[in-house]
mmCIF file with all atom_site columns, C-alpha atoms in Angstrom:
data_model
loop_
_atom_site.group_PDB
_atom_site.id
_atom_site.type_symbol
_atom_site.label_atom_id
_atom_site.label_alt_id
_atom_site.label_comp_id
_atom_site.label_asym_id
_atom_site.label_entity_id
_atom_site.label_seq_id
_atom_site.pdbx_PDB_ins_code
_atom_site.Cartn_x
_atom_site.Cartn_y
_atom_site.Cartn_z
_atom_site.occupancy
_atom_site.B_iso_or_equiv
_atom_site.pdbx_formal_charge
_atom_site.auth_seq_id
_atom_site.auth_comp_id
_atom_site.auth_asym_id
_atom_site.auth_atom_id
_atom_site.pdbx_PDB_model_num
ATOM 1   C CA . MET A 1 1   ? 12.642  -7.252  -9.954  1.00 0.00 ? 3   MET A CA 1
ATOM 2   C CA . THR A 1 2   ? 12.456  -11.039 -10.260 1.00 0.00 ? 4   THR A CA 1
ATOM 3   C CA . ARG A 1 3   ? 12.827  -15.018 -9.027  1.00 0.00 ? 5   ARG A CA 1
ATOM 4   C CA . ALA A 1 4   ? 13.484  -15.749 -12.453 1.00 0.00 ? 6   ALA A CA 1
ATOM 5   C CA . ALA A 1 5   ? 16.949  -17.567 -12.852 1.00 0.00 ? 7   ALA A CA 1
ATOM 6   C CA . VAL A 1 6   ? 19.494  -14.759 -12.431 1.00 0.00 ? 8   VAL A CA 1
ATOM 7   C CA . PRO A 1 7   ? 22.597  -15.399 -14.468 1.00 0.00 ? 9   PRO A CA 1
ATOM 8   C CA . GLY A 1 8   ? 26.011  -16.061 -12.296 1.00 0.00 ? 10  GLY A CA 1
ATOM 9   C CA . LEU A 1 9   ? 24.134  -16.073 -9.337  1.00 0.00 ? 11  LEU A CA 1
ATOM 10  C CA . PRO A 1 10  ? 25.822  -19.096 -7.143  1.00 0.00 ? 12  PRO A CA 1
ATOM 11  C CA . SER A 1 11  ? 24.046  -22.168 -5.922  1.00 0.00 ? 13  SER A CA 1
ATOM 12  C CA . PRO A 1 12  ? 24.793  -22.781 -1.700  1.00 0.00 ? 14  PRO A CA 1
ATOM 13  C CA . HIS A 1 13  ? 23.869  -26.851 -2.485  1.00 0.00 ? 15  HIS A CA 1
ATOM 14  C CA . PRO A 1 14  ? 25.594  -27.163 -5.885  1.00 0.00 ? 16  PRO A CA 1
ATOM 15  C CA . ILE A 1 15  ? 24.235  -30.554 -7.371  1.00 0.00 ? 17  ILE A CA 1
ATOM 16  C CA . GLY A 1 16  ? 26.962  -31.774 -8.390  1.00 0.00 ? 18  GLY A CA 1
ATOM 17  C CA . GLU A 1 17  ? 29.186  -31.453 -4.723  1.00 0.00 ? 19  GLU A CA 1
ATOM 18  C CA . LEU A 1 18  ? 26.506  -33.870 -3.849  1.00 0.00 ? 20  LEU A CA 1
ATOM 19  C CA . LEU A 1 19  ? 26.356  -36.976 -6.149  1.00 0.00 ? 21  LEU A CA 1
ATOM 20  C CA . PRO A 1 20  ? 28.022  -39.905 -5.803  1.00 0.00 ? 22  PRO A CA 1
ATOM 21  C CA . ALA A 1 21  ? 31.414  -40.182 -5.948  1.00 0.00 ? 23  ALA A CA 1
ATOM 22  C CA . LEU A 1 22  ? 31.697  -42.891 -8.827  1.00 0.00 ? 24  LEU A CA 1
ATOM 23  C CA . PHE A 1 23  ? 29.519  -38.788 -11.351 1.00 0.00 ? 25  PHE A CA 1
ATOM 24  C CA . ALA A 1 24  ? 32.346  -36.717 -8.808  1.00 0.00 ? 26  ALA A CA 1
ATOM 25  C CA . ASP A 1 25  ? 34.987  -37.151 -12.647 1.00 0.00 ? 27  ASP A CA 1
ATOM 26  C CA . ASP A 1 26  ? 31.898  -37.923 -14.682 1.00 0.00 ? 28  ASP A CA 1
ATOM 27  C CA . ASP A 1 27  ? 31.919  -34.452 -16.710 1.00 0.00 ? 29  ASP A CA 1
ATOM 28  C CA . PHE A 1 28  ? 28.580  -34.641 -18.743 1.00 0.00 ? 30  PHE A CA 1
ATOM 29  C CA . ALA A 1 29  ? 26.628  -35.362 -14.801 1.00 0.00 ? 31  ALA A CA 1
ATOM 30  C CA . GLN A 1 30  ? 28.674  -32.577 -14.035 1.00 0.00 ? 32  GLN A CA 1
ATOM 31  C CA . ARG A 1 31  ? 27.329  -30.441 -17.179 1.00 0.00 ? 33  ARG A CA 1
ATOM 32  C CA . PHE A 1 32  ? 23.527  -31.500 -17.110 1.00 0.00 ? 34  PHE A CA 1
ATOM 33  C CA . THR A 1 33  ? 23.475  -30.780 -12.634 1.00 0.00 ? 35  THR A CA 1
ATOM 34  C CA . ALA A 1 34  ? 25.348  -27.519 -13.314 1.00 0.00 ? 36  ALA A CA 1
ATOM 35  C CA . GLY A 1 35  ? 22.841  -26.603 -14.974 1.00 0.00 ? 37  GLY A CA 1
ATOM 36  C CA . LEU A 1 36  ? 19.830  -27.176 -12.578 1.00 0.00 ? 38  LEU A CA 1
ATOM 37  C CA . ASP A 1 37  ? 22.189  -25.480 -9.930  1.00 0.00 ? 39  ASP A CA 1
ATOM 38  C CA . THR A 1 38  ? 21.353  -22.523 -11.368 1.00 0.00 ? 40  THR A CA 1
ATOM 39  C CA . VAL A 1 39  ? 17.822  -22.964 -12.175 1.00 0.00 ? 41  VAL A CA 1
ATOM 40  C CA . LEU A 1 40  ? 17.758  -23.985 -8.575  1.00 0.00 ? 42  LEU A CA 1
ATOM 41  C CA . ALA A 1 41  ? 20.295  -21.111 -7.057  1.00 0.00 ? 43  ALA A CA 1
ATOM 42  C CA . PRO A 1 42  ? 16.969  -18.101 -7.246  1.00 0.00 ? 44  PRO A CA 1
ATOM 43  C CA . VAL A 1 43  ? 14.605  -20.436 -4.984  1.00 0.00 ? 45  VAL A CA 1
ATOM 44  C CA . PHE A 1 44  ? 16.836  -20.672 -2.445  1.00 0.00 ? 46  PHE A CA 1
ATOM 45  C CA . ALA A 1 45  ? 17.451  -17.539 -2.697  1.00 0.00 ? 47  ALA A CA 1
ATOM 46  C CA . THR A 1 46  ? 14.058  -16.685 -1.861  1.00 0.00 ? 48  THR A CA 1
ATOM 47  C CA . LEU A 1 47  ? 13.811  -19.494 0.414   1.00 0.00 ? 49  LEU A CA 1
ATOM 48  C CA . ASP A 1 48  ? 16.683  -17.823 2.186   1.00 0.00 ? 50  ASP A CA 1
ATOM 49  C CA . ASN A 1 49  ? 14.897  -14.559 2.337   1.00 0.00 ? 51  ASN A CA 1
ATOM 50  C CA . LEU A 1 50  ? 11.591  -14.593 2.821   1.00 0.00 ? 52  LEU A CA 1
ATOM 51  C CA . PRO A 1 51  ? 11.006  -12.582 6.037   1.00 0.00 ? 53  PRO A CA 1
ATOM 52  C CA . ALA A 1 52  ? 12.062  -9.627  3.436   1.00 0.00 ? 54  ALA A CA 1
ATOM 53  C CA . TYR A 1 53  ? 8.999   -10.529 1.167   1.00 0.00 ? 55  TYR A CA 1
ATOM 54  C CA . PHE A 1 54  ? 6.953   -9.577  4.046   1.00 0.00 ? 56  PHE A CA 1
ATOM 55  C CA . ARG A 1 55  ? 8.424   -6.379  5.099   1.00 0.00 ? 57  ARG A CA 1
ATOM 56  C CA . PRO A 1 56  ? 6.596   -3.412  2.687   1.00 0.00 ? 58  PRO A CA 1
ATOM 57  C CA . GLY A 1 57  ? 10.492  -1.797  3.041   1.00 0.00 ? 59  GLY A CA 1
ATOM 58  C CA . LEU A 1 58  ? 12.215  -4.662  1.609   1.00 0.00 ? 60  LEU A CA 1
ATOM 59  C CA . ALA A 1 59  ? 9.767   -6.467  -0.084  1.00 0.00 ? 61  ALA A CA 1
ATOM 60  C CA . PRO A 1 60  ? 10.225  -6.868  -4.104  1.00 0.00 ? 62  PRO A CA 1
ATOM 61  C CA . ALA A 1 61  ? 7.939   -4.127  -6.238  1.00 0.00 ? 63  ALA A CA 1
ATOM 62  C CA . ASP A 1 62  ? 6.486   -6.904  -7.818  1.00 0.00 ? 64  ASP A CA 1
ATOM 63  C CA . PHE A 1 63  ? 5.884   -8.005  -5.155  1.00 0.00 ? 65  PHE A CA 1
ATOM 64  C CA . LEU A 1 64  ? 3.551   -5.903  -3.251  1.00 0.00 ? 66  LEU A CA 1
ATOM 65  C CA . ASP A 1 65  ? 1.094   -5.714  -4.763  1.00 0.00 ? 67  ASP A CA 1
ATOM 66  C CA . TRP A 1 66  ? -0.281  -9.399  -3.827  1.00 0.00 ? 68  TRP A CA 1
ATOM 67  C CA . LEU A 1 67  ? 0.661   -8.701  -0.127  1.00 0.00 ? 69  LEU A CA 1
ATOM 68  C CA . ALA A 1 68  ? -1.765  -5.691  -0.325  1.00 0.00 ? 70  ALA A CA 1
ATOM 69  C CA . SER A 1 69  ? -4.301  -8.496  -0.998  1.00 0.00 ? 71  SER A CA 1
ATOM 70  C CA . TRP A 1 70  ? -3.117  -10.016 2.321   1.00 0.00 ? 72  TRP A CA 1
ATOM 71  C CA . VAL A 1 71  ? -3.235  -6.567  4.527   1.00 0.00 ? 73  VAL A CA 1
ATOM 72  C CA . ALA A 1 72  ? -7.391  -6.153  3.101   1.00 0.00 ? 74  ALA A CA 1
ATOM 73  C CA . VAL A 1 73  ? -5.545  -2.018  1.196   1.00 0.00 ? 75  VAL A CA 1
ATOM 74  C CA . GLU A 1 74  ? -5.586  -0.867  -2.601  1.00 0.00 ? 76  GLU A CA 1
ATOM 75  C CA . VAL A 1 75  ? -2.450  0.375   -4.086  1.00 0.00 ? 77  VAL A CA 1
ATOM 76  C CA . ASP A 1 76  ? -2.861  2.335   -7.725  1.00 0.00 ? 78  ASP A CA 1
ATOM 77  C CA . PRO A 1 77  ? -0.514  0.082   -9.762  1.00 0.00 ? 79  PRO A CA 1
ATOM 78  C CA . ASP A 1 78  ? -0.016  3.902   -10.904 1.00 0.00 ? 80  ASP A CA 1
ATOM 79  C CA . TRP A 1 79  ? 1.288   4.836   -7.526  1.00 0.00 ? 81  TRP A CA 1
ATOM 80  C CA . PRO A 1 80  ? 4.673   5.260   -6.627  1.00 0.00 ? 82  PRO A CA 1
ATOM 81  C CA . VAL A 1 81  ? 7.088   2.183   -5.413  1.00 0.00 ? 83  VAL A CA 1
ATOM 82  C CA . GLU A 1 82  ? 7.579   4.487   -2.151  1.00 0.00 ? 84  GLU A CA 1
ATOM 83  C CA . VAL A 1 83  ? 3.641   5.428   -2.138  1.00 0.00 ? 85  VAL A CA 1
ATOM 84  C CA . ARG A 1 84  ? 2.145   1.762   -2.767  1.00 0.00 ? 86  ARG A CA 1
ATOM 85  C CA . ARG A 1 85  ? 4.805   0.537   -0.260  1.00 0.00 ? 87  ARG A CA 1
ATOM 86  C CA . ALA A 1 86  ? 3.962   3.237   3.081   1.00 0.00 ? 88  ALA A CA 1
ATOM 87  C CA . VAL A 1 87  ? 0.567   2.532   2.059   1.00 0.00 ? 89  VAL A CA 1
ATOM 88  C CA . VAL A 1 88  ? 0.839   -1.649  2.765   1.00 0.00 ? 90  VAL A CA 1
ATOM 89  C CA . GLU A 1 89  ? 2.832   -0.344  5.325   1.00 0.00 ? 91  GLU A CA 1
ATOM 90  C CA . SER A 1 90  ? 0.285   1.556   6.931   1.00 0.00 ? 92  SER A CA 1
ATOM 91  C CA . ALA A 1 91  ? -2.740  -0.337  6.364   1.00 0.00 ? 93  ALA A CA 1
ATOM 92  C CA . VAL A 1 92  ? -3.683  -1.851  9.639   1.00 0.00 ? 94  VAL A CA 1
ATOM 93  C CA . GLU A 1 93  ? -3.740  1.691   11.028  1.00 0.00 ? 95  GLU A CA 1
ATOM 94  C CA . LEU A 1 94  ? -5.488  2.937   8.172   1.00 0.00 ? 96  LEU A CA 1
ATOM 95  C CA . HIS A 1 95  ? -8.714  0.240   8.569   1.00 0.00 ? 97  HIS A CA 1
ATOM 96  C CA . ARG A 1 96  ? -8.617  1.329   12.209  1.00 0.00 ? 98  ARG A CA 1
ATOM 97  C CA . TRP A 1 97  ? -9.778  4.695   11.182  1.00 0.00 ? 99  TRP A CA 1
ATOM 98  C CA . ARG A 1 98  ? -11.377 4.248   8.222   1.00 0.00 ? 100 ARG A CA 1
ATOM 99  C CA . GLY A 1 99  ? -15.293 6.315   7.318   1.00 0.00 ? 101 GLY A CA 1
ATOM 100 C CA . THR A 1 100 ? -13.314 8.986   9.511   1.00 0.00 ? 102 THR A CA 1
ATOM 101 C CA . ARG A 1 101 ? -12.118 12.701  9.075   1.00 0.00 ? 103 ARG A CA 1
ATOM 102 C CA . ARG A 1 102 ? -8.713  11.479  10.375  1.00 0.00 ? 104 ARG A CA 1
ATOM 103 C CA . GLY A 1 103 ? -9.330  7.892   8.193   1.00 0.00 ? 105 GLY A CA 1
ATOM 104 C CA . LEU A 1 104 ? -9.298  10.074  4.986   1.00 0.00 ? 106 LEU A CA 1
ATOM 105 C CA . THR A 1 105 ? -7.036  12.863  5.734   1.00 0.00 ? 107 THR A CA 1
ATOM 106 C CA . GLU A 1 106 ? -4.215  10.064  6.955   1.00 0.00 ? 108 GLU A CA 1
ATOM 107 C CA . ARG A 1 107 ? -5.020  8.912   3.263   1.00 0.00 ? 109 ARG A CA 1
ATOM 108 C CA . LEU A 1 108 ? -4.512  11.661  1.682   1.00 0.00 ? 110 LEU A CA 1
ATOM 109 C CA . ARG A 1 109 ? -1.434  12.537  2.956   1.00 0.00 ? 111 ARG A CA 1
ATOM 110 C CA . LEU A 1 110 ? -0.157  9.043   2.387   1.00 0.00 ? 112 LEU A CA 1
ATOM 111 C CA . VAL A 1 111 ? -0.884  9.037   -1.025  1.00 0.00 ? 113 VAL A CA 1
ATOM 112 C CA . LEU A 1 112 ? -1.338  11.881  -2.427  1.00 0.00 ? 114 LEU A CA 1
ATOM 113 C CA . GLY A 1 113 ? 0.954   14.061  -0.282  1.00 0.00 ? 115 GLY A CA 1
ATOM 114 C CA . ALA A 1 114 ? -1.858  16.491  0.129   1.00 0.00 ? 116 ALA A CA 1
ATOM 115 C CA . GLY A 1 115 ? -2.926  18.234  3.148   1.00 0.00 ? 117 GLY A CA 1
ATOM 116 C CA . ALA A 1 116 ? -7.309  18.494  4.067   1.00 0.00 ? 118 ALA A CA 1
ATOM 117 C CA . GLU A 1 117 ? -9.235  19.490  5.877   1.00 0.00 ? 119 GLU A CA 1
ATOM 118 C CA . ILE A 1 118 ? -12.613 17.913  6.363   1.00 0.00 ? 120 ILE A CA 1
ATOM 119 C CA . VAL A 1 119 ? -15.997 20.165  6.980   1.00 0.00 ? 121 VAL A CA 1
ATOM 120 C CA . ASP A 1 120 ? -18.842 16.947  7.468   1.00 0.00 ? 122 ASP A CA 1
ATOM 121 C CA . GLY A 1 121 ? -22.975 17.931  7.862   1.00 0.00 ? 123 GLY A CA 1
ATOM 122 C CA . GLY A 1 122 ? -23.422 15.194  10.575  1.00 0.00 ? 124 GLY A CA 1
ATOM 123 C CA . GLY A 1 123 ? -23.582 15.799  14.316  1.00 0.00 ? 125 GLY A CA 1
ATOM 124 C CA . ALA A 1 124 ? -25.437 14.782  17.998  1.00 0.00 ? 126 ALA A CA 1
ATOM 125 C CA . SER A 1 125 ? -26.911 17.598  20.395  1.00 0.00 ? 127 SER A CA 1
ATOM 126 C CA . TRP A 1 126 ? -28.859 16.454  23.182  1.00 0.00 ? 128 TRP A CA 1
ATOM 127 C CA . SER A 1 127 ? -31.194 17.973  25.696  1.00 0.00 ? 129 SER A CA 1
ATOM 128 C CA . THR A 1 128 ? -32.279 16.998  29.433  1.00 0.00 ? 130 THR A CA 1
ATOM 129 C CA . ASP A 1 129 ? -35.321 19.002  28.400  1.00 0.00 ? 131 ASP A CA 1
ATOM 130 C CA . PRO A 1 130 ? -38.047 16.051  26.726  1.00 0.00 ? 132 PRO A CA 1
ATOM 131 C CA . ARG A 1 131 ? -40.239 19.059  25.415  1.00 0.00 ? 133 ARG A CA 1
ATOM 132 C CA . ALA A 1 132 ? -37.186 20.207  23.730  1.00 0.00 ? 134 ALA A CA 1
ATOM 133 C CA . ALA A 1 133 ? -36.678 20.378  19.944  1.00 0.00 ? 135 ALA A CA 1
ATOM 134 C CA . LEU A 1 134 ? -34.809 17.577  18.081  1.00 0.00 ? 136 LEU A CA 1
ATOM 135 C CA . PRO A 1 135 ? -32.159 19.365  15.882  1.00 0.00 ? 137 PRO A CA 1
ATOM 136 C CA . PRO A 1 136 ? -32.516 19.619  12.334  1.00 0.00 ? 138 PRO A CA 1
ATOM 137 C CA . ALA A 1 137 ? -31.306 16.310  9.936   1.00 0.00 ? 139 ALA A CA 1
ATOM 138 C CA . PRO A 1 138 ? -28.057 15.704  9.012   1.00 0.00 ? 140 PRO A CA 1
ATOM 139 C CA . SER A 1 139 ? -27.589 17.059  6.072   1.00 0.00 ? 141 SER A CA 1
ATOM 140 C CA . GLY A 1 140 ? -26.047 13.595  4.385   1.00 0.00 ? 142 GLY A CA 1
ATOM 141 C CA . ASP A 1 141 ? -22.823 15.918  2.530   1.00 0.00 ? 143 ASP A CA 1
ATOM 142 C CA . VAL A 1 142 ? -19.180 15.802  3.950   1.00 0.00 ? 144 VAL A CA 1
ATOM 143 C CA . LEU A 1 143 ? -16.972 18.431  1.809   1.00 0.00 ? 145 LEU A CA 1
ATOM 144 C CA . VAL A 1 144 ? -12.516 17.453  1.655   1.00 0.00 ? 146 VAL A CA 1
ATOM 145 C CA . ARG A 1 145 ? -10.824 20.356  0.731   1.00 0.00 ? 147 ARG A CA 1
ATOM 146 C CA . VAL A 1 146 ? -7.459  19.416  0.021   1.00 0.00 ? 148 VAL A CA 1
ATOM 147 C CA . TRP A 1 147 ? -4.343  20.651  -1.239  1.00 0.00 ? 149 TRP A CA 1
ATOM 148 C CA . PRO A 1 148 ? -0.776  20.147  -1.620  1.00 0.00 ? 150 PRO A CA 1
ATOM 149 C CA . LEU A 1 149 ? 1.562   20.155  0.989   1.00 0.00 ? 151 LEU A CA 1
ATOM 150 C CA . SER A 1 150 ? 5.219   20.798  -1.328  1.00 0.00 ? 152 SER A CA 1
ATOM 151 C CA . GLY A 1 151 ? 4.893   21.016  -4.399  1.00 0.00 ? 153 GLY A CA 1
ATOM 152 C CA . PRO A 1 152 ? 1.624   20.610  -7.450  1.00 0.00 ? 154 PRO A CA 1
ATOM 153 C CA . ALA A 1 153 ? -2.275  20.423  -6.772  1.00 0.00 ? 155 ALA A CA 1
ATOM 154 C CA . PRO A 1 154 ? -2.878  17.007  -6.210  1.00 0.00 ? 156 PRO A CA 1
ATOM 155 C CA . ASP A 1 155 ? -4.704  15.017  -9.385  1.00 0.00 ? 157 ASP A CA 1
ATOM 156 C CA . GLU A 1 156 ? -7.843  16.111  -9.162  1.00 0.00 ? 158 GLU A CA 1
ATOM 157 C CA . GLU A 1 157 ? -9.353  12.599  -10.099 1.00 0.00 ? 159 GLU A CA 1
ATOM 158 C CA . GLN A 1 158 ? -6.703  10.761  -7.651  1.00 0.00 ? 160 GLN A CA 1
ATOM 159 C CA . VAL A 1 159 ? -7.402  12.971  -4.871  1.00 0.00 ? 161 VAL A CA 1
ATOM 160 C CA . ARG A 1 160 ? -11.855 11.426  -5.900  1.00 0.00 ? 162 ARG A CA 1
ATOM 161 C CA . SER A 1 161 ? -10.522 8.068   -6.488  1.00 0.00 ? 163 SER A CA 1
ATOM 162 C CA . VAL A 1 162 ? -8.875  8.354   -2.475  1.00 0.00 ? 164 VAL A CA 1
ATOM 163 C CA . VAL A 1 163 ? -11.809 9.904   -1.597  1.00 0.00 ? 165 VAL A CA 1
ATOM 164 C CA . ARG A 1 164 ? -14.442 7.691   -2.864  1.00 0.00 ? 166 ARG A CA 1
ATOM 165 C CA . ALA A 1 165 ? -12.074 4.594   -0.886  1.00 0.00 ? 167 ALA A CA 1
ATOM 166 C CA . GLY A 1 166 ? -12.334 6.023   1.989   1.00 0.00 ? 168 GLY A CA 1
ATOM 167 C CA . CYS A 1 167 ? -15.510 8.372   2.506   1.00 0.00 ? 169 CYS A CA 1
ATOM 168 C CA . PRO A 1 168 ? -18.305 5.959   3.860   1.00 0.00 ? 170 PRO A CA 1
ATOM 169 C CA . VAL A 1 169 ? -20.864 5.076   1.548   1.00 0.00 ? 171 VAL A CA 1
ATOM 170 C CA . HIS A 1 170 ? -23.927 6.690   3.613   1.00 0.00 ? 172 HIS A CA 1
ATOM 171 C CA . LEU A 1 171 ? -22.415 10.104  2.399   1.00 0.00 ? 173 LEU A CA 1
ATOM 172 C CA . THR A 1 172 ? -21.992 11.981  -0.486  1.00 0.00 ? 174 THR A CA 1
ATOM 173 C CA . CYS A 1 173 ? -18.612 14.005  -0.702  1.00 0.00 ? 175 CYS A CA 1
ATOM 174 C CA . ARG A 1 174 ? -18.028 16.541  -2.701  1.00 0.00 ? 176 ARG A CA 1
ATOM 175 C CA . VAL A 1 175 ? -14.655 17.550  -2.959  1.00 0.00 ? 177 VAL A CA 1
ATOM 176 C CA . GLU A 1 176 ? -12.802 20.942  -3.756  1.00 0.00 ? 178 GLU A CA 1
ATOM 177 C CA . ILE A 1 177 ? -8.900  21.606  -4.093  1.00 0.00 ? 179 ILE A CA 1
ATOM 178 C CA . LEU A 1 178 ? -6.982  24.621  -3.042  1.00 0.00 ? 180 LEU A CA 1
ATOM 179 C CA . PRO A 1 179 ? -3.524  25.775  -3.975  1.00 0.00 ? 181 PRO A CA 1
ATOM 180 C CA . GLY A 1 180 ? -3.061  26.108  0.316   1.00 0.00 ? 182 GLY A CA 1
ATOM 181 C CA . PRO A 1 181 ? -4.568  25.296  3.262   1.00 0.00 ? 183 PRO A CA 1
ATOM 182 C CA . PRO A 1 182 ? -6.966  27.093  4.103   1.00 0.00 ? 184 PRO A CA 1
ATOM 183 C CA . GLY A 1 183 ? -7.064  30.956  6.286   1.00 0.00 ? 185 GLY A CA 1
ATOM 184 C CA . ARG A 1 184 ? -3.711  31.143  4.954   1.00 0.00 ? 186 ARG A CA 1
ATOM 185 C CA . THR A 1 185 ? -2.739  34.308  4.194   1.00 0.00 ? 187 THR A CA 1
ATOM 186 C CA . GLU A 1 186 ? -1.096  35.745  1.045   1.00 0.00 ? 188 GLU A CA 1
ATOM 187 C CA . GLY A 1 187 ? 2.043   38.020  1.130   1.00 0.00 ? 189 GLY A CA 1
#
């Protein structure tokens, strides 16, 4: 989609009609202003439809990357337009859950159409006994198992890219790509 001159797009406010009566029958003035109408018609069309530019479901595809920058979400230009629209649309929700199991799982589902199981080695424990032994130190490793929800297995490099973007920086995220959900029995 482009917001450049569109052949045949009429101007809602033709300049020739706004000229003084002296120029109403002047062929040169009418042709000259008609040329300006051709240039201004896309501007009027854009301004008339401006609210649609800020709705990810309606915005022109080339406007999505800019809109994504407004909501501080990264979109890959190689993703299909529908996926980019969905990521921008759910940016606030993705930010709310960023760095959590839920956030990473949702991002993998949304971007790659993949299910995920996330196993982390961290944790917390408590005790009412002040002399209790301390818990072991967390490993700092997170295992992300990914499988396709439908269709072929997701590309490993794309999975790693999404996981890197959603994994907390203080943890190391490892990725496994499975043919189906863990624990599923064939047959």
